[in-house]
Amino acid sequence: MLSPSNQFHHHHHHHSDGLSSIPDERKLSTSSSGSNGSNERKDSISITIPQLLTDSNITPNILVIDDDPVTRRTIQKLLSNLGYKSKTASGGKEALNLLLRDEEDPFHCLLVDVLMPEMDGFSFMKVLKQAVNREIPCIMMSGSEDPETVAKSFQYGAEDFLPKPIREEILRARIQAVLAYRDRKIKEKFYIKKIHEEQRLRNQLQHIERKNEEELLAFKQKVNESIETPLQLIMSTVTDIMNGNLDREQTKLALISVMKSLSSSNLYRPAFLDYMKTAEMDENTRQWLVDQYTKGFDDYSLRKRTDRSSSTDSNASTGSQTAVPNITHKNSIVEVLPFDIDNYKPSVDVSTMNYDAFNFTYDELKMHVIYFFKSLNLFDEFNFSPYKLWNFIGELRKKYRMNYYHNFRHCCDVTQFIYMFLNSEKISTFLSPVEKFAMLVSGLCHDIDHPGVNNNFLVMTEDELAYRYNDKSVLENYHACSGFRTMLKESYNILEGMTEEQYREFRKIMINTILATDMSNHFSILSFFESRIGTGRLSNENQEDRIILMKMLMKCSDISNMSRPFEIAKKWACACIHEFFNQGDLERKKGLPISPLMDRYTLDFPKSQIDFGNFIVSPLFKQLAIAYKELVPLYETVLNNINQWKQLFDEEQQKHITYSPFPFEVCEGSVIFNDTLVVKPKEVIMEEITKSIDSNPPKEQEVPKQPSEPIVVASSSSTSVKDATPTISASPTTNESPTSTTSNASSISSKSSNSIEKISPLTRLDKMDGDNLPIVNLIIPLIILIISVIIYFLFA
């Protein structure tokens, strides 16, 4: 038998197979590094890592706490068989007495029964934290595997849970896991303390460095007073020549030196740089002057140390105002929301995965978003007006088109899912207020002005956006840009209360998270996150960890439909597929290769959802559930929905039918749909395919005129009333292009001999004949399609 200390190395990694055994994340309680002073530096050098069970021959000592004597003897015998030392206690009070007197032979793990007469296990855990000043890993035991009991055990701080009767192999695995977890926590605390100590020393060194720099600057000023500038040296040399102080050869060399000096543009550089260091001027002007006139001079430091306040007064300097676009103070105009924000509470729970965005009007969705910001205290934190956020959301609603899927309703749905994440206790404590703020705004802006076609379509049709962003994350770059352009306007400036530093951080997060929604980045982000959590828990002290987590949260929110109850997930799936079909129709009409999942005549709807769930959604939510156990229900819902689609697919095979998306119509502010999937026999499908090949392809939908009055539309599952404010467009094929920034006119670039014609992407396809397409536009998509089919069958 392996000794207990060696068993940790051999076994403890296997305990993490499955989500139920993932160790619960708990906050690390770090102790103070002591009083400040010069003597601490010597103390910090002597810090050594505490002795670990996995690195020593110490036999773990286990304390068993159970009121049943038979159970105590049984467990003690099992522990003896496994090579552990152990003691027993019949109740919480006796256990506390043992724990307070275990200095010579400390306990390394506790096995605590949940149900005890005098003090139950939960009460004992609560008292333990107050009475004992060190953390001891604890495993709760109970004859009941009731989910509420298990969940409560983890809430009170247990590392694991053991059902009774206890088997030896399970006991071994659980103890090894929690002891290994104990060692990891000890290491983490040690390194955190060491980092704090190093930070303190670094601050001391920076203070000394600043003092030395000031002394050096004073010294240089004295030296410069006695050093001649190049022009002074030239004048001195010429004087020597004129006075005949040099011989012929010396005169020749002196003249060469003078010519070289006169050709330099830095005759007065020493004096200029001294002036730059001491002159009172705007920091931007200083930067521009140094960049333009002192290129190559490396030892000039531009850092001007100033104390920046966290208030908006920090923007008072010219540098702050120019660095942060259009961040201004609020005016004195009275701003009133159309509802009482202080007393408003949504009619449904907006912090769960059961949220159904189809059930609400646009105004209700906007009020929900305002509530998200209010409940997270972001208005007070960043000192901006709720009315400006209301205006900003209203402007976004106008910019989002009436697509089947990528519309304002989807924007609010994604934002709600982000809000749900931010309400998770561990994620909430992990992220800072500015990160939460940026995440919510990213959710609102992540698909702004989406044209209803994907990046590949824009690249293949040579859209102006594809040229602008060099075919890379075309729509995602455009969405991020459009969001910031909207916020630049005074009426929508929700960033007005930020400091320059907060604005820079906000902008970085928003760009990173929106670009993360580009599916071409999916596997790189997922693999990075998976490898990162495989090496240990994420640290909120690590900026890279926070960024990758926010990318994952945004990606999960963007494709969160399959993690909602099946009836809601089915609506979103149908909406998405209808938008795909629209693009497929356009591609068929113009002779382009039809993109995967976008051919209405060949798509197997349930199979497409199964594959999307298995290869994209499930792995994403699984890794998030591994990192955060409280998110396991989301992953389980994804698996359940995949099974539901599998049942429909099995019915297709057995009954020789095909399920198609139910009819779906997007109207002004509402959605009309029948939540029953369309069933078609296989023969009908084959007949439709044959007709589509033999006859003319379906015509592109015309853009319906903007309705003059708002329409009230009743849904089969709920009744929705539209907003009174009309949107820009009223169908998935819209008259507004994503490339327009100053008018409703759209533009697309098309190569010609003398000029670039600018028309909308969809109109351009109307004007193009399939016969006139460049041959490269047919070959490249065909290659892409073949590769996609090969990959599909490899993973199917």
Tab-separated table of C-alpha atoms in Angstrom, residues 94-413:
chain	number	residue	atom	x	y	z
A	94	GLU	CA	-15.917	17.882	22.513
A	95	ALA	CA	-14.461	18.426	19.054
A	96	LEU	CA	-13.821	22.113	19.725
A	97	ASN	CA	-11.972	21.250	22.942
A	98	LEU	CA	-9.725	18.848	21.000
A	99	LEU	CA	-9.102	21.390	18.248
A	100	LEU	CA	-8.093	24.096	20.731
A	101	ARG	CA	-5.485	21.755	22.298
A	102	ASP	CA	-3.956	20.148	19.183
A	103	GLU	CA	-0.772	22.232	18.914
A	104	GLU	CA	1.561	19.230	19.257
A	105	ASP	CA	-0.358	16.936	16.918
A	106	PRO	CA	-2.669	19.163	14.809
A	107	PHE	CA	-5.624	17.829	12.894
A	108	HIS	CA	-5.417	18.045	9.123
A	109	CYS	CA	-9.003	17.134	8.214
A	110	LEU	CA	-12.426	16.892	9.883
A	111	LEU	CA	-15.199	14.361	9.162
A	112	VAL	CA	-18.385	15.945	10.554
A	113	ASP	CA	-21.836	14.376	10.793
A	114	VAL	CA	-24.670	16.703	9.706
A	115	LEU	CA	-27.280	15.520	12.221
A	116	MET	CA	-26.084	15.625	15.854
A	117	PRO	CA	-28.333	16.288	18.892
A	118	GLU	CA	-26.570	19.089	20.815
A	119	MET	CA	-24.924	20.923	17.937
A	120	ASP	CA	-25.573	19.901	14.350
A	121	GLY	CA	-22.848	19.923	11.727
A	122	PHE	CA	-23.828	23.305	10.283
A	123	SER	CA	-23.751	25.012	13.702
A	124	PHE	CA	-20.397	23.393	14.413
A	125	MET	CA	-18.951	24.751	11.141
A	126	LYS	CA	-20.168	28.229	12.036
A	127	VAL	CA	-18.616	28.136	15.528
A	128	LEU	CA	-15.429	26.543	14.163
A	129	LYS	CA	-14.649	29.560	11.977
A	130	GLN	CA	-14.877	31.865	14.995
A	131	ALA	CA	-13.067	29.662	17.535
A	132	VAL	CA	-10.129	28.302	15.506
A	133	ASN	CA	-7.794	30.771	13.806
A	134	ARG	CA	-6.698	28.394	11.060
A	135	GLU	CA	-8.547	26.744	8.219
A	136	ILE	CA	-9.021	22.983	8.473
A	137	PRO	CA	-10.599	21.193	5.488
A	138	CYS	CA	-13.899	19.596	6.365
A	139	ILE	CA	-15.974	16.780	4.854
A	140	MET	CA	-19.643	16.643	5.880
A	141	MET	CA	-21.323	13.221	6.328
A	142	SER	CA	-25.011	12.319	6.221
A	143	GLY	CA	-27.249	9.363	5.603
A	144	SER	CA	-29.354	11.621	3.399
A	145	GLU	CA	-28.247	12.700	-0.072
A	146	ASP	CA	-30.931	15.348	-0.267
A	147	PRO	CA	-29.704	18.092	-2.665
A	148	GLU	CA	-30.625	20.796	-0.142
A	149	THR	CA	-28.459	19.135	2.533
A	150	VAL	CA	-25.548	18.765	0.124
A	151	ALA	CA	-25.831	22.375	-1.049
A	152	LYS	CA	-26.085	23.673	2.519
A	153	SER	CA	-22.941	21.742	3.444
A	154	PHE	CA	-20.938	23.580	0.808
A	155	GLN	CA	-22.519	26.897	1.784
A	156	TYR	CA	-21.230	26.476	5.343
A	157	GLY	CA	-17.692	25.907	4.079
A	158	ALA	CA	-17.317	22.144	3.640
A	159	GLU	CA	-14.833	21.018	0.996
A	160	ASP	CA	-16.709	17.802	0.188
A	161	PHE	CA	-19.662	15.598	1.136
A	162	LEU	CA	-19.809	11.863	2.005
A	163	PRO	CA	-23.018	9.816	1.932
A	164	LYS	CA	-23.450	7.124	4.593
A	165	PRO	CA	-22.719	4.231	4.815
A	166	ILE	CA	-19.134	5.138	3.961
A	167	ARG	CA	-17.068	2.911	1.687
A	168	GLU	CA	-13.311	2.679	2.039
A	169	GLU	CA	-12.393	3.552	-1.567
A	170	ILE	CA	-14.676	6.620	-1.558
A	171	LEU	CA	-13.304	7.751	1.816
A	172	ARG	CA	-9.734	7.446	0.503
A	173	ALA	CA	-10.470	9.478	-2.614
A	174	ARG	CA	-12.302	12.274	-0.775
A	175	ILE	CA	-9.655	12.664	1.950
A	176	GLN	CA	-6.842	12.699	-0.599
A	177	ALA	CA	-8.666	15.370	-2.577
A	178	VAL	CA	-9.339	17.709	0.366
A	179	LEU	CA	-5.824	17.303	1.760
A	180	ALA	CA	-4.375	18.142	-1.639
A	181	TYR	CA	-6.763	21.122	-1.738
A	182	ARG	CA	-5.502	22.133	1.732
A	183	ASP	CA	-1.912	22.144	0.474
A	184	ARG	CA	-2.872	24.256	-2.538
A	185	LYS	CA	-4.539	26.814	-0.258
A	186	ILE	CA	-1.465	26.946	1.977
A	187	LYS	CA	0.694	27.571	-1.085
A	188	GLU	CA	-1.681	30.253	-2.329
A	189	LYS	CA	-1.660	32.062	1.014
A	190	PHE	CA	2.105	31.856	1.168
A	191	TYR	CA	2.586	33.300	-2.297
A	192	ILE	CA	-0.034	36.000	-1.756
A	193	LYS	CA	1.770	37.063	1.411
A	194	LYS	CA	5.048	36.968	-0.464
A	195	ILE	CA	3.614	39.085	-3.281
A	196	HIS	CA	2.327	41.652	-0.779
A	197	GLU	CA	5.737	41.760	0.842
A	198	GLU	CA	7.429	42.213	-2.527
A	199	GLN	CA	4.954	44.953	-3.409
A	200	ARG	CA	5.810	46.759	-0.177
A	201	LEU	CA	9.504	46.497	-0.939
A	202	ARG	CA	8.867	47.663	-4.486
A	203	ASN	CA	7.078	50.733	-3.166
A	204	GLN	CA	10.028	51.456	-0.910
A	205	LEU	CA	12.421	51.128	-3.830
A	206	GLN	CA	10.230	53.371	-5.987
A	207	HIS	CA	10.270	55.982	-3.225
A	208	ILE	CA	14.070	55.755	-3.067
A	209	GLU	CA	14.242	55.857	-6.874
A	210	ARG	CA	12.115	59.006	-7.020
A	211	LYS	CA	14.318	60.642	-4.407
A	212	ASN	CA	17.441	59.666	-6.342
A	213	GLU	CA	15.945	60.994	-9.578
A	214	GLU	CA	15.243	64.323	-7.949
A	215	GLU	CA	18.807	64.503	-6.674
A	216	LEU	CA	20.136	63.450	-10.081
A	217	LEU	CA	18.049	66.089	-11.845
A	218	ALA	CA	19.398	68.765	-9.519
A	219	PHE	CA	22.923	67.509	-10.175
A	220	LYS	CA	22.378	67.556	-13.964
A	221	GLN	CA	21.118	71.106	-13.807
A	222	LYS	CA	24.331	72.150	-12.051
A	223	VAL	CA	26.440	70.187	-14.558
A	224	ASN	CA	24.578	71.650	-17.561
A	225	GLU	CA	25.429	75.130	-16.359
A	226	SER	CA	29.109	74.293	-16.888
A	227	ILE	CA	28.683	72.306	-20.151
A	228	GLU	CA	28.735	74.172	-23.436
A	229	THR	CA	25.995	73.616	-26.026
A	230	PRO	CA	27.092	72.500	-29.546
A	231	LEU	CA	26.681	76.070	-30.817
A	232	GLN	CA	28.959	77.387	-28.070
A	233	LEU	CA	31.586	74.770	-29.004
A	234	ILE	CA	31.377	75.835	-32.676
A	235	MET	CA	31.900	79.476	-31.780
A	236	SER	CA	34.866	78.576	-29.545
A	237	THR	CA	36.454	76.465	-32.324
A	238	VAL	CA	36.040	79.207	-34.947
A	239	THR	CA	37.624	81.714	-32.540
A	240	ASP	CA	40.648	79.410	-32.110
A	241	ILE	CA	41.037	79.109	-35.903
A	242	MET	CA	40.786	82.873	-36.414
A	243	ASN	CA	43.338	83.519	-33.671
A	244	GLY	CA	45.810	81.061	-35.283
A	245	ASN	CA	45.894	78.792	-32.258
A	246	LEU	CA	45.741	75.607	-34.429
A	247	ASP	CA	48.182	74.183	-36.990
A	248	ARG	CA	47.158	73.225	-40.544
A	249	GLU	CA	46.082	69.652	-39.766
A	250	GLN	CA	44.240	70.690	-36.584
A	251	THR	CA	42.491	73.464	-38.470
A	252	LYS	CA	41.312	70.986	-41.135
A	253	LEU	CA	39.888	68.603	-38.514
A	254	ALA	CA	38.273	71.500	-36.636
A	255	LEU	CA	36.532	72.751	-39.800
A	256	ILE	CA	35.204	69.236	-40.511
A	257	SER	CA	33.860	69.075	-36.951
A	258	VAL	CA	32.214	72.488	-37.334
A	259	MET	CA	30.516	71.440	-40.580
A	260	LYS	CA	29.123	68.299	-38.951
A	261	SER	CA	27.862	70.274	-35.977
A	262	LEU	CA	26.183	72.885	-38.182
A	263	SER	CA	24.361	70.147	-40.114
A	264	SER	CA	22.742	68.944	-36.882
A	265	SER	CA	19.265	70.125	-35.900
A	266	ASN	CA	20.084	69.703	-32.201
A	267	LEU	CA	22.342	72.706	-31.622
A	268	TYR	CA	20.230	73.779	-28.698
A	269	ARG	CA	18.960	70.304	-27.590
A	270	PRO	CA	20.480	70.306	-24.097
A	271	ALA	CA	18.817	73.601	-23.260
A	272	PHE	CA	15.567	72.511	-25.002
A	273	LEU	CA	15.309	69.299	-23.003
A	274	ASP	CA	16.017	71.088	-19.757
A	275	TYR	CA	13.200	73.473	-20.621
A	276	MET	CA	10.871	70.548	-21.407
A	277	LYS	CA	11.504	69.035	-17.987
A	278	THR	CA	10.803	72.173	-16.005
A	279	ALA	CA	8.340	74.214	-18.084
A	280	GLU	CA	4.700	74.381	-16.991
A	281	MET	CA	2.676	73.268	-20.015
A	282	ASP	CA	-0.048	70.902	-21.128
A	283	GLU	CA	1.203	67.312	-21.069
A	284	ASN	CA	-0.073	66.675	-24.611
A	285	THR	CA	1.863	69.680	-25.905
A	286	ARG	CA	4.956	68.463	-24.064
A	287	GLN	CA	4.557	65.001	-25.608
A	288	TRP	CA	4.120	66.412	-29.128
A	289	LEU	CA	7.159	68.690	-28.836
A	290	VAL	CA	9.411	65.932	-27.551
A	291	ASP	CA	8.177	63.457	-30.188
A	292	GLN	CA	8.654	65.931	-33.019
A	293	TYR	CA	11.891	67.543	-32.025
A	294	THR	CA	13.886	65.094	-29.909
A	295	LYS	CA	13.606	61.811	-31.830
A	296	GLY	CA	16.194	59.281	-30.716
A	297	PHE	CA	16.950	60.881	-27.363
A	298	ASP	CA	16.250	57.888	-25.128
A	299	ASP	CA	17.016	59.097	-21.651
A	300	TYR	CA	14.258	61.678	-21.499
A	301	SER	CA	11.382	60.531	-19.315
A	302	LEU	CA	7.910	61.786	-20.137
A	303	ARG	CA	6.367	60.469	-16.950
A	304	LYS	CA	5.021	63.328	-14.939
A	305	ARG	CA	3.903	62.025	-11.560
A	306	THR	CA	0.632	63.509	-10.454
A	307	ASP	CA	-1.966	62.462	-7.939
A	308	ARG	CA	-5.168	61.674	-9.836
A	309	SER	CA	-8.418	61.919	-7.959
A	310	SER	CA	-11.095	59.311	-8.510
A	311	SER	CA	-13.636	62.045	-8.990
A	312	THR	CA	-14.567	63.745	-12.228
A	313	ASP	CA	-12.311	66.636	-11.252
A	314	SER	CA	-9.434	64.569	-12.613
A	315	ASN	CA	-10.662	65.471	-16.074
A	316	ALA	CA	-10.094	69.146	-15.450
A	317	SER	CA	-6.684	69.122	-17.088
A	318	THR	CA	-6.436	69.479	-20.841
A	319	GLY	CA	-4.663	66.153	-21.066
A	320	SER	CA	-7.563	64.286	-19.510
A	321	GLN	CA	-10.121	65.950	-21.705
A	322	THR	CA	-8.257	65.110	-24.884
A	323	ALA	CA	-7.410	61.569	-23.809
A	324	VAL	CA	-11.021	60.652	-23.018
A	325	PRO	CA	-13.266	61.523	-25.972
A	326	ASN	CA	-16.214	63.740	-25.091
A	327	ILE	CA	-16.217	62.995	-21.373
A	328	THR	CA	-17.823	66.071	-19.895
A	329	HIS	CA	-19.580	67.080	-16.717
A	330	LYS	CA	-23.344	66.754	-16.477
A	331	ASN	CA	-25.395	69.814	-17.212
A	332	SER	CA	-28.119	71.168	-14.987
A	333	ILE	CA	-31.073	70.067	-17.138
A	334	VAL	CA	-33.745	68.249	-15.121
A	335	GLU	CA	-33.926	64.677	-16.377
A	336	VAL	CA	-36.996	62.554	-15.658
A	337	LEU	CA	-37.487	58.895	-16.519
A	338	PRO	CA	-40.900	57.695	-17.700
A	339	PHE	CA	-41.100	55.463	-14.600
A	340	ASP	CA	-40.123	55.607	-10.939
A	341	ILE	CA	-36.654	54.057	-10.939
A	342	ASP	CA	-36.383	53.995	-7.143
A	343	ASN	CA	-39.540	51.927	-6.640
A	344	TYR	CA	-39.526	49.950	-9.891
A	345	LYS	CA	-39.244	46.182	-9.735
A	346	PRO	CA	-39.730	43.944	-12.810
A	347	SER	CA	-42.814	41.741	-12.873
A	348	VAL	CA	-40.616	38.639	-13.313
A	349	ASP	CA	-37.324	37.473	-11.848
A	350	VAL	CA	-34.758	38.938	-14.257
A	351	SER	CA	-31.784	37.138	-12.718
A	352	THR	CA	-32.576	33.580	-13.832
A	353	MET	CA	-32.179	31.504	-16.995
A	354	ASN	CA	-36.004	31.340	-17.271
A	355	TYR	CA	-36.092	34.905	-18.625
A	356	ASP	CA	-38.047	35.023	-21.915
A	357	ALA	CA	-37.356	38.225	-23.858
A	358	PHE	CA	-40.202	37.396	-26.289
A	359	ASN	CA	-42.770	38.117	-23.583
A	360	PHE	CA	-41.998	41.822	-23.190
A	361	THR	CA	-42.469	45.047	-25.116
A	362	TYR	CA	-39.501	47.205	-26.067
A	363	ASP	CA	-40.220	49.649	-23.241
A	364	GLU	CA	-40.378	46.793	-20.731
A	365	LEU	CA	-37.057	45.466	-21.996
A	366	LYS	CA	-35.518	48.931	-21.641
A	367	MET	CA	-36.841	49.202	-18.076
A	368	HIS	CA	-35.323	45.814	-17.276
A	369	VAL	CA	-31.921	47.006	-18.525
A	370	ILE	CA	-32.161	50.149	-16.382
A	371	TYR	CA	-32.948	47.871	-13.428
A	372	PHE	CA	-29.771	45.827	-14.130
A	373	PHE	CA	-27.612	48.936	-13.775
A	374	LYS	CA	-29.565	50.192	-10.757
A	375	SER	CA	-29.367	46.936	-8.803
A	376	LEU	CA	-25.588	46.764	-9.331
A	377	ASN	CA	-25.263	50.345	-8.014
A	378	LEU	CA	-23.551	51.499	-11.213
A	379	PHE	CA	-25.306	54.890	-11.382
A	380	ASP	CA	-23.793	55.917	-8.047
A	381	GLU	CA	-20.491	54.185	-8.682
A	382	PHE	CA	-19.834	56.049	-11.946
A	383	ASN	CA	-21.887	59.182	-11.354
A	384	PHE	CA	-23.967	59.239	-14.530
A	385	SER	CA	-27.628	59.947	-15.235
A	386	PRO	CA	-30.155	57.069	-15.568
A	387	TYR	CA	-31.956	59.248	-18.113
A	388	LYS	CA	-28.882	59.215	-20.373
A	389	LEU	CA	-28.815	55.424	-20.171
A	390	TRP	CA	-32.511	55.411	-21.115
A	391	ASN	CA	-31.722	57.620	-24.119
A	392	PHE	CA	-28.736	55.454	-25.026
A	393	ILE	CA	-30.807	52.247	-24.971
A	394	GLY	CA	-33.505	53.970	-27.042
A	395	GLU	CA	-30.922	54.954	-29.641
A	396	LEU	CA	-29.578	51.395	-29.711
A	397	ARG	CA	-33.115	50.111	-30.302
A	398	LYS	CA	-33.337	52.282	-33.403
A	399	LYS	CA	-29.965	51.086	-34.645
A	400	TYR	CA	-30.774	47.407	-34.210
A	401	ARG	CA	-32.537	46.189	-37.356
A	402	MET	CA	-35.678	44.111	-37.620
A	403	ASN	CA	-33.772	40.902	-38.250
A	404	TYR	CA	-35.225	37.574	-37.251
A	405	TYR	CA	-32.466	36.966	-34.701
A	406	HIS	CA	-29.869	39.731	-34.469
A	407	ASN	CA	-32.260	42.393	-33.218
A	408	PHE	CA	-32.922	44.528	-30.143
A	409	ARG	CA	-34.669	41.642	-28.390
A	410	HIS	CA	-31.527	39.513	-28.756
A	411	CYS	CA	-29.450	42.428	-27.449
A	412	CYS	CA	-31.567	42.605	-24.268
A	413	ASP	CA	-31.588	38.820	-23.930
